[in-house]
Amino acid sequence: MDLLHTKERIARAAVRLFSRKGFKGTTIKDIAREVGITEGAIYRHFASKEDIIRHLTRRITEDLGRRIQREVLPQKTFRDKVSKLVEVLVRYAFENPDEFRYLTVYHILREEVPQEDLPGRRILEMFRNAYARGETDLIPEVVLSVVIGSVDRIFILKDLGLATASEEDILDQIRRAILKAVT
Amino acid sequence: MDLLHTKERIARAAVRLFSRKGFKGTTIKDIAREVGITEGAIYRHFASKEDIIRHLTRRITEDLGRRIQREVLPQKTFRDKVSKLVEVLVRYAFENPDEFRYLTVYHILREEVPQEDLPGRRILEMFRNAYARGETDLIPEVVLSVVIGSVDRIFILKDLGLATASEEDILDQIRRAILKAVT
Amino acid sequence: MDLLHTKERIARAAVRLFSRKGFKGTTIKDIAREVGITEGAIYRHFASKEDIIRHLTRRITEDLGRRIQREVLPQKTFRDKVSKLVEVLVRYAFENPDEFRYLTVYHILREEVPQEDLPGRRILEMFRNAYARGETDLIPEVVLSVVIGSVDRIFILKDLGLATASEEDILDQIRRAILKAVT
Amino acid sequence: MDLLHTKERIARAAVRLFSRKGFKGTTIKDIAREVGITEGAIYRHFASKEDIIRHLTRRITEDLGRRIQREVLPQKTFRDKVSKLVEVLVRYAFENPDEFRYLTVYHILREEVPQEDLPGRRILEMFRNAYARGETDLIPEVVLSVVIGSVDRIFILKDLGLATASEEDILDQIRRAILKAVT
DNA sequence: TATGAATGAGCTTTCATTCAT
DNA sequence: TATGAATGAAAGCTCATTCAT
């Protein structure tokens, strides 16, 4: 853990805390305590609390966006796109629970922080094209909602300890359900 | 508006603000300003900020829970239960956007406020019974996730101005998609 | 002292402190302690530390400016104008030492605080007209410097305890010297 | 500029900043940035911020004091003394604007920094002797105020861009005016 | 000599809460 | 019931100073 640069350790503590307690609900002292430094030290790496959240949002958005661009967009059929998207999202959520939770919070508590472009818009674009080309008769917003919403919720249930199935089973079942829904 | 009791006006302002800015992100002054009274006056009606959120959570939970109990649970088949649940949720979300948004925030930002019993648990129970009785081969958590998650997301998209379809069309499409997914 | 509104008491404490220790050298705690309230209470009357200084500057500037406009500008001859100006300044300085000292600090520590229009500019205008009309052969900037500078310094010496003469004697002598200088 | 020792470059940056923003209004970081080094490096040359200001005050005071001792005190008549003093002060102010401005700030913001002996006291002594010997009938404090105050103010006006006359003209006029005032 | 990270005290400001009126 | 002033704790942030490198 000490091998990481302090800046990176601050960023990781911040995602974890912001995603659980919100931006306002997390104090600089919380972050500092988690990293094991004093509050003042944070300001050597980030200009302000807002600066931290801007940094995180950009990073997470770019990371997830890149995965989607690389793995999902190149898929040929609508069905394959949806299938891959579910897979990418579920894998991302299980590998980066804090980041995934962060994205959800960020979506909803909009007035707390400056809004930037989120991956959702790019995915929506993809579904709009599929709809236009007649590959599906569900309006794009509904496809997006079913896919992201389902993954989001199952993740929250897992997070809350209410879902006990394995990651494998969850991916299998949720993908199957979603594919039936949208095709 | 002035016909309402001050306590009710405070409660309404509070849901709207808590659901958009979070518990910590909303100040007593924010609420007072929205209601058109001073900060001190709030304490005539609620003992503390926590008291407001407790009151809201109980109220919203009970209201939505009652609707589910009355309209969803009596349904005979699994398919009818799901269909009715989607309908109840979509209608509730469009009629009470602040309350619905509040529930979502409340679910995720868990460490901000004391957790109470949410309607999700009762619904989960219902799906567990259906699963046990062999009415569906999807595990209950996945059914719950697809239903609630999809409705949740389409509502957020509406809220963000990203979904432009009418309430009617949205209900139709989302219900159709969800039914295909879970049956 | 308790008859005054808190806002006025804050303002008075602030001039005294700012004029002696500078803007940055004075803390909100200093002011609060002097007034006998807590730091938070200050913010019910002023939005920020900057707001206090803006308020003070406007007030002092307007007060002194008004006196000059009423008593100095109407004087007929150049000599009478200078004589009256010295009198007004000396009287103001002895009656409002904190405010007078504040003006001096404010003039010099320019980058600490937002600049507004100070009385000096109006007086300079007056001397420019006198110079144009041939009432004096000293350039206006020099006249202004001799008048204000001399009064300023004698005040500082008094303040430091280095000048022991009475207010009467000081006014007499300084006015006599200045009149000889500029006419 | 790089030929100078770092210590000297720190000192010069410090006078400039202290004289414009005050002692508290200037940070070690400000000084370091101006010199082009890091904050820590300053502590190789000065023990503390207070040490810098002590060093500056002593240096400036001694420099100006030496000039006065060499050029002003040896003058025979009271008139020659005043004349030379004006000349020395004006020349010093134009050659060392930061140092001159520093002296003014230092005089007024007394509680910020430890007081040391300033040149003013020595000059005051000189005028006291002249007064005792009957060379002038103006009390020494007034003479000192007219001389120093006038020079001070014309310098501030120049500094603020409000006086546009040349250094030559300013010296001529201010000396003429002051001599008329005190003799 | 110089850097850059860190500390710790103190600053300005916010905010839930109380209370006299 | 409501106001508005005040409290006191805690927040975000700054800054002089130290120290390992």
Coordinates of C-alpha atoms (C1' of nucleotides) in Angstrom, one line a residue, chain C residues 27-28 39 43 48-49, chain E residues 10-15:
Chain C
T27 CA -8.6 38.0 12.4
I28 CA -12.3 37.5 12.7
E39 CA -16.9 34.4 15.6
Y43 CA -21.5 36.4 9.9
S48 CA -17.4 37.9 4.9
K49 CA -14.3 39.6 6.1
Chain E
dG10 C1' -4.7 28.7 13.1
dC11 C1' -7.7 30.9 9.8
dT12 C1' -12.4 32.0 7.5
dT13 C1' -16.7 30.2 7.1
dT14 C1' -20.8 27.0 7.7
dC15 C1' -24.3 25.1 10.1

